[in-house]
Short mmCIF file of C-alpha atoms and ligand atoms in Angstrom, two decimals:
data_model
loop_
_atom_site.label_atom_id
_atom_site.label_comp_id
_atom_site.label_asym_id
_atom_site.label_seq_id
_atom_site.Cartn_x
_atom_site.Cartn_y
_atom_site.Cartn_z
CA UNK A 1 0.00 0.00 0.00
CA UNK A 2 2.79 2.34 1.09
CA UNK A 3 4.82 1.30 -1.77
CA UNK A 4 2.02 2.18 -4.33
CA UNK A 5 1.01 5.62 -2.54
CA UNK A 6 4.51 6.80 -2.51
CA UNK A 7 5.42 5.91 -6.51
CA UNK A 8 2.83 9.02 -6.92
CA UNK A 9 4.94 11.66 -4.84
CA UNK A 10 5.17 14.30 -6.96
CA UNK A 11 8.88 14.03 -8.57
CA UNK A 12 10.24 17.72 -7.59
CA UNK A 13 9.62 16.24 -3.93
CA UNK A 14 12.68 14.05 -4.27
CA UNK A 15 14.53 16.69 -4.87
CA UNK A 16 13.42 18.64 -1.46
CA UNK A 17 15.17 18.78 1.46
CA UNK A 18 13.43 19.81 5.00
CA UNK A 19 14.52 23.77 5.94
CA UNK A 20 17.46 22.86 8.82
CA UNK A 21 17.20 25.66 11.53
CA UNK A 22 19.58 27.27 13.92
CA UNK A 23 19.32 24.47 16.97
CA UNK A 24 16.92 25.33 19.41
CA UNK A 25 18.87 26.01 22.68
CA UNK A 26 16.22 23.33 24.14
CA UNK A 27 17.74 20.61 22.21
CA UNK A 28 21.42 21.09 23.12
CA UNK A 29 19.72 21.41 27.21
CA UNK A 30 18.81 17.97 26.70
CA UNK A 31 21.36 16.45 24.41
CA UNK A 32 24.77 17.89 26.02
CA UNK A 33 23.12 18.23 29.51
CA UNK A 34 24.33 21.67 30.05
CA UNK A 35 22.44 25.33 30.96
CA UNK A 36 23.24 28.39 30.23
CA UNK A 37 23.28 28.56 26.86
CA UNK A 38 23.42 31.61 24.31
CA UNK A 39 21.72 31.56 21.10
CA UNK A 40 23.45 33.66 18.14
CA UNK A 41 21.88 31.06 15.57
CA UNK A 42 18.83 32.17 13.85
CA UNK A 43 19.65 36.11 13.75
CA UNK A 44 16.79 36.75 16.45
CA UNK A 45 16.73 40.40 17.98
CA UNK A 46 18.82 39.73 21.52
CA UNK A 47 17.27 42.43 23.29
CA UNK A 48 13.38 40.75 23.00
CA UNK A 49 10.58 41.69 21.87
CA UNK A 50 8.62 44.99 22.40
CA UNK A 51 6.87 45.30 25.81
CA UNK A 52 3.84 47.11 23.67
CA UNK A 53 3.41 44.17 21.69
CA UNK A 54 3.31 41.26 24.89
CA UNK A 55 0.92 44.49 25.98
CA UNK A 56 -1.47 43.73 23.13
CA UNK A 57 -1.13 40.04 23.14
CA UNK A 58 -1.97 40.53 26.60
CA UNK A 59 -5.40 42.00 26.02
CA UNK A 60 -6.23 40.00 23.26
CA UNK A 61 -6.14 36.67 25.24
CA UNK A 62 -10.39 36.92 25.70
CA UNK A 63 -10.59 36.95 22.21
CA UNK A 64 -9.29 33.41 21.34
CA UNK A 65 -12.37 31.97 20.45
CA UNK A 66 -12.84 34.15 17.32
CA UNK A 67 -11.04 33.67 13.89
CA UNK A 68 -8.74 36.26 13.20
CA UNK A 69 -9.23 38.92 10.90
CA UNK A 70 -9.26 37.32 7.26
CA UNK A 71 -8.59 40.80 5.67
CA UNK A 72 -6.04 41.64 7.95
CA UNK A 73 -7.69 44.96 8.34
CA UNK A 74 -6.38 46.65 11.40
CA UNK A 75 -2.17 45.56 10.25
CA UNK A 76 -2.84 46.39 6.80
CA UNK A 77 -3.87 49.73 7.35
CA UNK A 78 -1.07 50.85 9.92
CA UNK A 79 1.73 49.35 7.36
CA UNK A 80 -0.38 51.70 4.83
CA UNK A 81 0.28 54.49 6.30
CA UNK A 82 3.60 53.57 7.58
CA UNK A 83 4.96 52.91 4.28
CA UNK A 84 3.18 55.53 2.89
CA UNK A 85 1.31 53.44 -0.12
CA UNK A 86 -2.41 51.80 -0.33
CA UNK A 87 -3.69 49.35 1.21
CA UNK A 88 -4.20 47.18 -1.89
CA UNK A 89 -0.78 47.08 -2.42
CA UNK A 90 0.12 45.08 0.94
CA UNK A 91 -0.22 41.06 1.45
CA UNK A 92 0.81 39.60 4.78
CA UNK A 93 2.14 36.11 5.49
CA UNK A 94 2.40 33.80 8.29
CA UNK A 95 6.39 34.79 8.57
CA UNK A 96 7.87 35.92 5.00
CA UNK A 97 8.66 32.37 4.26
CA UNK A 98 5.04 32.02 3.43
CA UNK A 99 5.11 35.03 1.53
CA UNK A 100 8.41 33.58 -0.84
CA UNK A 101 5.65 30.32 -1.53
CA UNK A 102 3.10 32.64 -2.15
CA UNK A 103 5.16 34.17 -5.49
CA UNK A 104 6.30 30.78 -6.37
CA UNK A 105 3.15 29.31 -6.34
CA UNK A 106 1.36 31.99 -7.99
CA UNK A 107 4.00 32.35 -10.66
CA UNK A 108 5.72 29.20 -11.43
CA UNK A 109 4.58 26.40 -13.30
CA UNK A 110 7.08 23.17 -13.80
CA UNK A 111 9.95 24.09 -15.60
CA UNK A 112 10.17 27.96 -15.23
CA UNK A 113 13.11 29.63 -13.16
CA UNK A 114 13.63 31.57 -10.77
CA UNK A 115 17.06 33.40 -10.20
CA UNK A 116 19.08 33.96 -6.67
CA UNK A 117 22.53 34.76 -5.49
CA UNK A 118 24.18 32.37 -4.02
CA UNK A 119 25.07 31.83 -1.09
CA UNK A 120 21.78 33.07 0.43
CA UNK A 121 18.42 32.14 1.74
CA UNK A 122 17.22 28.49 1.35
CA UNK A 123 13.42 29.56 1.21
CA UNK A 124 13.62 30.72 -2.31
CA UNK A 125 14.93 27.44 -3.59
CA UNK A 126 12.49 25.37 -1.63
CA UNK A 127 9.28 27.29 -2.47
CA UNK A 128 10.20 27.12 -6.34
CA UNK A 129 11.40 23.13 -6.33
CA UNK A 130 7.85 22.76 -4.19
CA UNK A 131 6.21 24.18 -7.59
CA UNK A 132 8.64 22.04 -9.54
CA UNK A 133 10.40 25.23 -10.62
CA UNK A 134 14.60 25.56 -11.33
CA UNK A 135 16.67 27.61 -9.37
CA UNK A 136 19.52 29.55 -10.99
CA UNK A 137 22.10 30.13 -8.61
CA UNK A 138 24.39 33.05 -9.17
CA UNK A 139 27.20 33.07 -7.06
CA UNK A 140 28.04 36.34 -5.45
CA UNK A 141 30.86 38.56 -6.33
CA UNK A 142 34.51 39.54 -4.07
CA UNK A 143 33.97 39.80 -0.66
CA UNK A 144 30.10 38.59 -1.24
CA UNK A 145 29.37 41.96 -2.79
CA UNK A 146 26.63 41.64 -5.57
CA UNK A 147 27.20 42.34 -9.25
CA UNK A 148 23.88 42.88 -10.64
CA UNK A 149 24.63 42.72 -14.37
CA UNK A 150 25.23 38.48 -13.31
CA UNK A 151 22.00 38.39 -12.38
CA UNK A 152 20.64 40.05 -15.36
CA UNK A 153 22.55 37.86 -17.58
CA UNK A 154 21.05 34.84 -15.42
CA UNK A 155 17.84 35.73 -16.97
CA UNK A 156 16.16 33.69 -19.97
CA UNK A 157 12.91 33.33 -21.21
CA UNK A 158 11.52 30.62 -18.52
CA UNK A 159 12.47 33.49 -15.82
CA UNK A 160 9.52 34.26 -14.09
CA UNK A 161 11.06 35.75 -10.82
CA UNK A 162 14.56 37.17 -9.96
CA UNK A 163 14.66 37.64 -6.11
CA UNK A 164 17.74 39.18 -4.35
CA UNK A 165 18.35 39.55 -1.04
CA UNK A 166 19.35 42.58 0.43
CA UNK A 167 21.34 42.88 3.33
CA UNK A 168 21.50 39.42 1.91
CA UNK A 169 21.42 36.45 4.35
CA UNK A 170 24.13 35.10 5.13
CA UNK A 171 26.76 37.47 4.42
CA UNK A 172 25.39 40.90 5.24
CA UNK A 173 26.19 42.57 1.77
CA UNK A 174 23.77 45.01 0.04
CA UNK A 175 22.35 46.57 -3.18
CA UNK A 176 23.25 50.06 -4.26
CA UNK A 177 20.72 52.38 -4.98
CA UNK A 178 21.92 53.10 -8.42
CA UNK A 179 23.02 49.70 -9.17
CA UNK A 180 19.30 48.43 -9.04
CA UNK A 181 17.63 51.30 -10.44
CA UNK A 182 20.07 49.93 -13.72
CA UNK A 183 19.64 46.58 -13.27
CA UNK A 184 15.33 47.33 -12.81
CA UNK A 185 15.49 48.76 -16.38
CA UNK A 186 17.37 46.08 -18.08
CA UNK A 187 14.70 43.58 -16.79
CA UNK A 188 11.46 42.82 -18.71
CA UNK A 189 8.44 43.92 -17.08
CA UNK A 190 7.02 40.24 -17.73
CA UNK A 191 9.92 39.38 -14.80
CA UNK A 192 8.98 40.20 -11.17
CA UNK A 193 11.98 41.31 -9.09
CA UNK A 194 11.22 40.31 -5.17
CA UNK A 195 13.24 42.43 -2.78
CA UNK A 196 13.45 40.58 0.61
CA UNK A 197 14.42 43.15 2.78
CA UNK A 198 13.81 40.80 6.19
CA UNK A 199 17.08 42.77 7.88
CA UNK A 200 16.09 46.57 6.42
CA UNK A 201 15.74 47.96 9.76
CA UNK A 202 19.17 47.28 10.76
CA UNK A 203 20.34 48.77 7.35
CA UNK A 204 22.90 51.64 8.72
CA UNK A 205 24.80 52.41 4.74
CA UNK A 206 23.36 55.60 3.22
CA UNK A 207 23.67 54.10 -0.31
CA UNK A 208 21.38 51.09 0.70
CA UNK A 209 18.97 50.65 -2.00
CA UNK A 210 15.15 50.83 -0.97
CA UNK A 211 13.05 48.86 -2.81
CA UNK A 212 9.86 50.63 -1.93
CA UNK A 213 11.53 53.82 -3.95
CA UNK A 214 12.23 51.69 -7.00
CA UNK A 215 8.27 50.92 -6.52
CA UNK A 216 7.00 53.87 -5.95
CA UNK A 217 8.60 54.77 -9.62
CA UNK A 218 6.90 51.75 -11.04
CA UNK A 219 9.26 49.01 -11.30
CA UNK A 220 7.82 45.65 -11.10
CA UNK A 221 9.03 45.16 -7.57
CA UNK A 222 7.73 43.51 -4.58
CA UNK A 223 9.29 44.41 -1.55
CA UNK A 224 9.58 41.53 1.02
CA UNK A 225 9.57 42.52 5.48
CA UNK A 226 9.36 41.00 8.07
CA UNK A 227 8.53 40.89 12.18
CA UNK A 228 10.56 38.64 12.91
CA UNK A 229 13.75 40.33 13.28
CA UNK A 230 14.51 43.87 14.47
CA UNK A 231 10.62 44.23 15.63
CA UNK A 232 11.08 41.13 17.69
CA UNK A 233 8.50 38.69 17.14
CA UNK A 234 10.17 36.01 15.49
CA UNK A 235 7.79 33.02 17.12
CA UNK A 236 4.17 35.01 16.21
CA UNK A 237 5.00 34.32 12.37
CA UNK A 238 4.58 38.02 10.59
CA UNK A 239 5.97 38.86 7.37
CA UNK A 240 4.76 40.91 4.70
CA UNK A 241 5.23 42.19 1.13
CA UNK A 242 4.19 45.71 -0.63
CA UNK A 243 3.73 45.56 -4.51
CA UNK A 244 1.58 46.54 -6.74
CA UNK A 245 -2.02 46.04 -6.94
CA UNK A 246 -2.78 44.01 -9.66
CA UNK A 247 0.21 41.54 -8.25
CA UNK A 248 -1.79 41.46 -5.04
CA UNK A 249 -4.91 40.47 -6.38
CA UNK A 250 -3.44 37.16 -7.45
CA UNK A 251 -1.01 36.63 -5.45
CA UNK A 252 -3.56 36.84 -2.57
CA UNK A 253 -5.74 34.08 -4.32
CA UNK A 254 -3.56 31.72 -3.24
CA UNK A 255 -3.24 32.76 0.97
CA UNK A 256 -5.14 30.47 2.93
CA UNK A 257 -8.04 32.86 4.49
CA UNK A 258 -6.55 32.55 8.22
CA UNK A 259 -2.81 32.61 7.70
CA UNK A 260 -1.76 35.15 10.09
CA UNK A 261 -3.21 34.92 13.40
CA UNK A 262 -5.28 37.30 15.96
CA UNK A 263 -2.39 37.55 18.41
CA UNK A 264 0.61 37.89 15.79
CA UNK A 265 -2.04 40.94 13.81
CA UNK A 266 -2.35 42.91 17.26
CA UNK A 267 1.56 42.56 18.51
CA UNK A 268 2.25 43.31 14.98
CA UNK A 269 0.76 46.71 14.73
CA UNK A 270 1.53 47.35 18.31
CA UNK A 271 5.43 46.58 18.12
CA UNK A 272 5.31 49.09 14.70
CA UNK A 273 5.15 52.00 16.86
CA UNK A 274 6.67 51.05 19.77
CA UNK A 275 9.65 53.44 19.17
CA UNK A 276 11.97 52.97 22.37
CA UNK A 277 11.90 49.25 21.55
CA UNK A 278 13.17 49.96 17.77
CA UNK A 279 16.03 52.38 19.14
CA UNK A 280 17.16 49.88 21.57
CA UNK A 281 17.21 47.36 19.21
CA UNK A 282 19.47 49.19 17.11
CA UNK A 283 21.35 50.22 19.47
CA UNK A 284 22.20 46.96 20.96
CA UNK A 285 23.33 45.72 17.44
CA UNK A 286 25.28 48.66 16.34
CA UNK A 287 27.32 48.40 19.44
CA UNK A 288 27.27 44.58 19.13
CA UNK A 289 28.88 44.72 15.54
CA UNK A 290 31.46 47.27 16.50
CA UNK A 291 32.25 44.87 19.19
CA UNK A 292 32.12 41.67 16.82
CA UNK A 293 34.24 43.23 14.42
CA UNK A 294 37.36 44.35 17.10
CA UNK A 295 37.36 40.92 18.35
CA UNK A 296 37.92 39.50 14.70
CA UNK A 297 40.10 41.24 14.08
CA UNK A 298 42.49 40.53 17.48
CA UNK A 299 41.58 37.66 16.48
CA UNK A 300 43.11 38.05 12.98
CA UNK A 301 39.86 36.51 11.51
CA UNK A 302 38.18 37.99 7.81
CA UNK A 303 35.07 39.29 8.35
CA UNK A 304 32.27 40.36 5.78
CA UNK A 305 31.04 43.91 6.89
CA UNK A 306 27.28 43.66 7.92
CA UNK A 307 23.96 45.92 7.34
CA UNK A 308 21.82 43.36 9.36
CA UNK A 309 22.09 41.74 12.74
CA UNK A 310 24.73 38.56 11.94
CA UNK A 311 28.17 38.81 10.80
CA UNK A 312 29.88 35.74 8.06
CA UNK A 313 33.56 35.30 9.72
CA UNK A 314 36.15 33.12 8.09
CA UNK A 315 37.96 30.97 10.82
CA UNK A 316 40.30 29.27 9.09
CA UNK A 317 39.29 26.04 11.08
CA UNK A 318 36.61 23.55 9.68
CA UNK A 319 33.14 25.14 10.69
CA UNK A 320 31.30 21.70 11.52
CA UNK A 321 34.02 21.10 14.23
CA UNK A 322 33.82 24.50 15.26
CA UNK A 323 30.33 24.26 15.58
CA UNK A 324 30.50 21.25 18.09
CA UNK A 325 33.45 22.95 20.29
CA UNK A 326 31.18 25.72 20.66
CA UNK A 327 28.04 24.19 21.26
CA UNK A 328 30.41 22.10 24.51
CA UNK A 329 30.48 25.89 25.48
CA UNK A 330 27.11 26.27 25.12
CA UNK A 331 27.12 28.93 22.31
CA UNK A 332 24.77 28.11 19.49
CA UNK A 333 26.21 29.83 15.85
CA UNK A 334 25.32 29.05 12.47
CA UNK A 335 28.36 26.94 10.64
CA UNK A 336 29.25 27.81 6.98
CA UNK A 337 29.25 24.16 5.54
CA UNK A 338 25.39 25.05 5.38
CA UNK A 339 26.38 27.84 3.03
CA UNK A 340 28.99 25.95 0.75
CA UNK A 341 31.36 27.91 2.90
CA UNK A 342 33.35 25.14 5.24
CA UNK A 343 35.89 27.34 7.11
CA UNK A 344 32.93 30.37 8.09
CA UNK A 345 30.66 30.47 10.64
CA UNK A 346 27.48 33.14 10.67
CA UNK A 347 26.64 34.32 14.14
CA UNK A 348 23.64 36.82 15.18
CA UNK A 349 25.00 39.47 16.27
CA UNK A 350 24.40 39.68 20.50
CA UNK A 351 23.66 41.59 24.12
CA UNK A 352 26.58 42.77 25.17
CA UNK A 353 27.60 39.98 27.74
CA UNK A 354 26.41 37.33 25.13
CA UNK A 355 29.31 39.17 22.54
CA UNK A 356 32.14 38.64 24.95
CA UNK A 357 31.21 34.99 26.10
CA UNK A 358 31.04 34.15 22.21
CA UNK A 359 34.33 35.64 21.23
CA UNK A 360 36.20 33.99 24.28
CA UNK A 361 34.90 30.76 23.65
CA UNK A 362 35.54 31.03 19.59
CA UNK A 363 39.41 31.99 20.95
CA UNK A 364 38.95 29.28 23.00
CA UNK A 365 37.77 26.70 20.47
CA UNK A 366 40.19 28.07 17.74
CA UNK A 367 43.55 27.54 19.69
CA UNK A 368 42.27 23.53 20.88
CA UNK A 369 41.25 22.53 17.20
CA UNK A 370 44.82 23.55 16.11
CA UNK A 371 46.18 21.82 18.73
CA UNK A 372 44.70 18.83 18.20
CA UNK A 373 45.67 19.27 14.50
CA UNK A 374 49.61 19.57 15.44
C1 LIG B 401 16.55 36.83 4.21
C2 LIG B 401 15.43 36.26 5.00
N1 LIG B 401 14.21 36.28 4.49
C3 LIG B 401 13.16 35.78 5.17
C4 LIG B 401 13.35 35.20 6.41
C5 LIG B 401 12.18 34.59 7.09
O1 LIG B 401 11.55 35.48 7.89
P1 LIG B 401 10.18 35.16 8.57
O2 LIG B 401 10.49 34.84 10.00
O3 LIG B 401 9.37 36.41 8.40
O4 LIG B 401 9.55 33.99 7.87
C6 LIG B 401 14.61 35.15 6.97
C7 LIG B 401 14.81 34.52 8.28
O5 LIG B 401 15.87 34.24 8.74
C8 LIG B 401 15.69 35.69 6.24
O6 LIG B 401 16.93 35.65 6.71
#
């Protein structure tokens, strides 16, 4: 029975493998048997989420028995006027990973392409194999940095969707403003260009290119954000993307009609405005990358300079290894081997305290694996 069910998987499924998170600090509790553990894995905002938003969540807890808002009223409209553009233009997923399936499902039928730089963000490459799309890789340029006219040339005539990733994750690097206003007008109009801007709040370069501008001027653009990082509310599942109207309408046809839930819509809209939270939280990483980046380099480590909240570092020392020395100190990172990059490790950039325990355990972990390798 099992045998005959499974010879009709659909045959892009073979080629699907499961998203691997960062590890969840409970597993290494119960697998290594030791507390205190930091968490500089998943590029989570260290200094918590906004008090207005557990506020809201808070008052919303005699409201459980009701669906949540289908239209997403309430969110849509304070995004509207915080981005300055209509409502119509704004679609919200349950985290922006639903929102990358949303375009690929809408879009892609078997066979057409999407293209992505490479190394970056597995979601893109699992939402279009899920439709039974291709995914054209283009590797980024020196020092990570992106050459646009690659990705343009990437392009053929089963393109359907070019996204790019900027700060891209995982090595922090960024799109120009001019560079994409060139590479927008190279690109057919028949192509949509998805910006997923997930780390835009951290952004701190005044060259950084905003998508919404290139949108507001009429590009075909869709502009990809999300809650989940400097706003803090990673585990309610809010991401969202502005684009034009028309794209909307369809892509919207294909949202299930309760994606985002009651509690993640109110801390949403709540942790929008809750300014002190936002200036802490950039304050905390500013500092934090400053920090990061003096301990490389004592260190004598390459780093990639960062507009988000993680940092790629070269260690010179396998990555996988690294990975497990640090974990025996209970420090959680990302390694590179995940990224096609076996020597780097990308860690979220943390509190203050959580900084200094990382980079004394990396020195730490460093100096043993090369002694064990004399
Ligand atoms: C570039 C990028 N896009 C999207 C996401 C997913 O965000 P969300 O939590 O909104 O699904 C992440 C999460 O790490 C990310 O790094």
């Amino acid at each position: 029975m099992t045998d005959t069910i499974l010879k009709h998987v659909r045959p892009s499924l073979h080629d699907l493998k499961p998203y691997i998170p960062g590890k969840p600090i409970a597993d290494v509790q119960r697998e290594l048997g030791i507390d205190n553990i930091i968490k500089l894995a998943s590029n989570e905002n260290p200094a918590g989420p906004s008090k207005r938003a557990q506020e809201a969540i808070q008052q919303s807890l005699f409201d459980l028995h009701r669906y949540p808002d289908g239209g997403q009223v309430v969110l849509k409209s304070e995004l509207a006027a915080y981005h300055n553009v209509s409502e119509d233009m704004l679609l919200i997923g349950n985290g922006s990973d639903e929102v990358i399936s949303f375009f690929c499902t809408t879009f892609l039928e078997p066979g057409d392409e999407i293209v992505v730089p490479s190394p970056s963000f597995s979601e893109y490459k699992f939402a279009s194999t899920l439709m039974a799309g291709r995914t054209v890789e283009v590797p980024l340029g020196e020092g990570f940095e992106y050459d646009l006219n690659d990705f343009a040339n990437a392009v053929t005539d089963r393109t359907r969707i070019v996204f790019l990733c900027s700060p891209n994750n995982p090595t922090g690097t960024y799109i120009r403003q001019s560079d994409l206003e060139a590479f927008l007008q190279r690109i057919s109009p028949e192509i949509l260009v998805v910006i997923d801007e997930a780390y835009n709040e951290y952004v701190e370069a005044p060259d950084y290119a905003q998508g919404l501008d290139l949108l507001k001027k009429g590009y075909n653009v869709a502009v990809m954000r999300t809650f989940s990082k400097l706003f803090g509310l990673a585990a309610l599942r809010v991401g969202y993307t502005i684009t034009k109207p028309e794209i909307v309408n369809y892509v919207n046809r294909v949202r299930e009609p309760f994606n985002v839930n009651h509690l993640a819509q109110v801390a949403a809209v709540a942790a929008l405005h809750d300014e002190e939270h936002i200036e802490v939280s950039r304050k905390v990483n500013s500092e934090g990358k400053q920090a990061l980046y003096e301990g490389f380099r004592r260190l004598g480590m390459k780093y990639i300079p960062t507009e988000t909240n993680f940092i790629l570092v070269d260690t010179g020392v396998d990555s996988k290894e690294l990975f497990q020395a640090l974990l025996r100190k209970g420090v959680i990172i990302r390694d590179g081997g995940f990224f096609g990059l076996p020597t780097w490790i990308r860690v979220t950039i943390g509190l203050p305290e959580e900084n200094t325990r990382f980079l004394a355990a990396l020195e730490e972990s460093v100096k043993e694996m090369k002694l064990e390798v004399k």
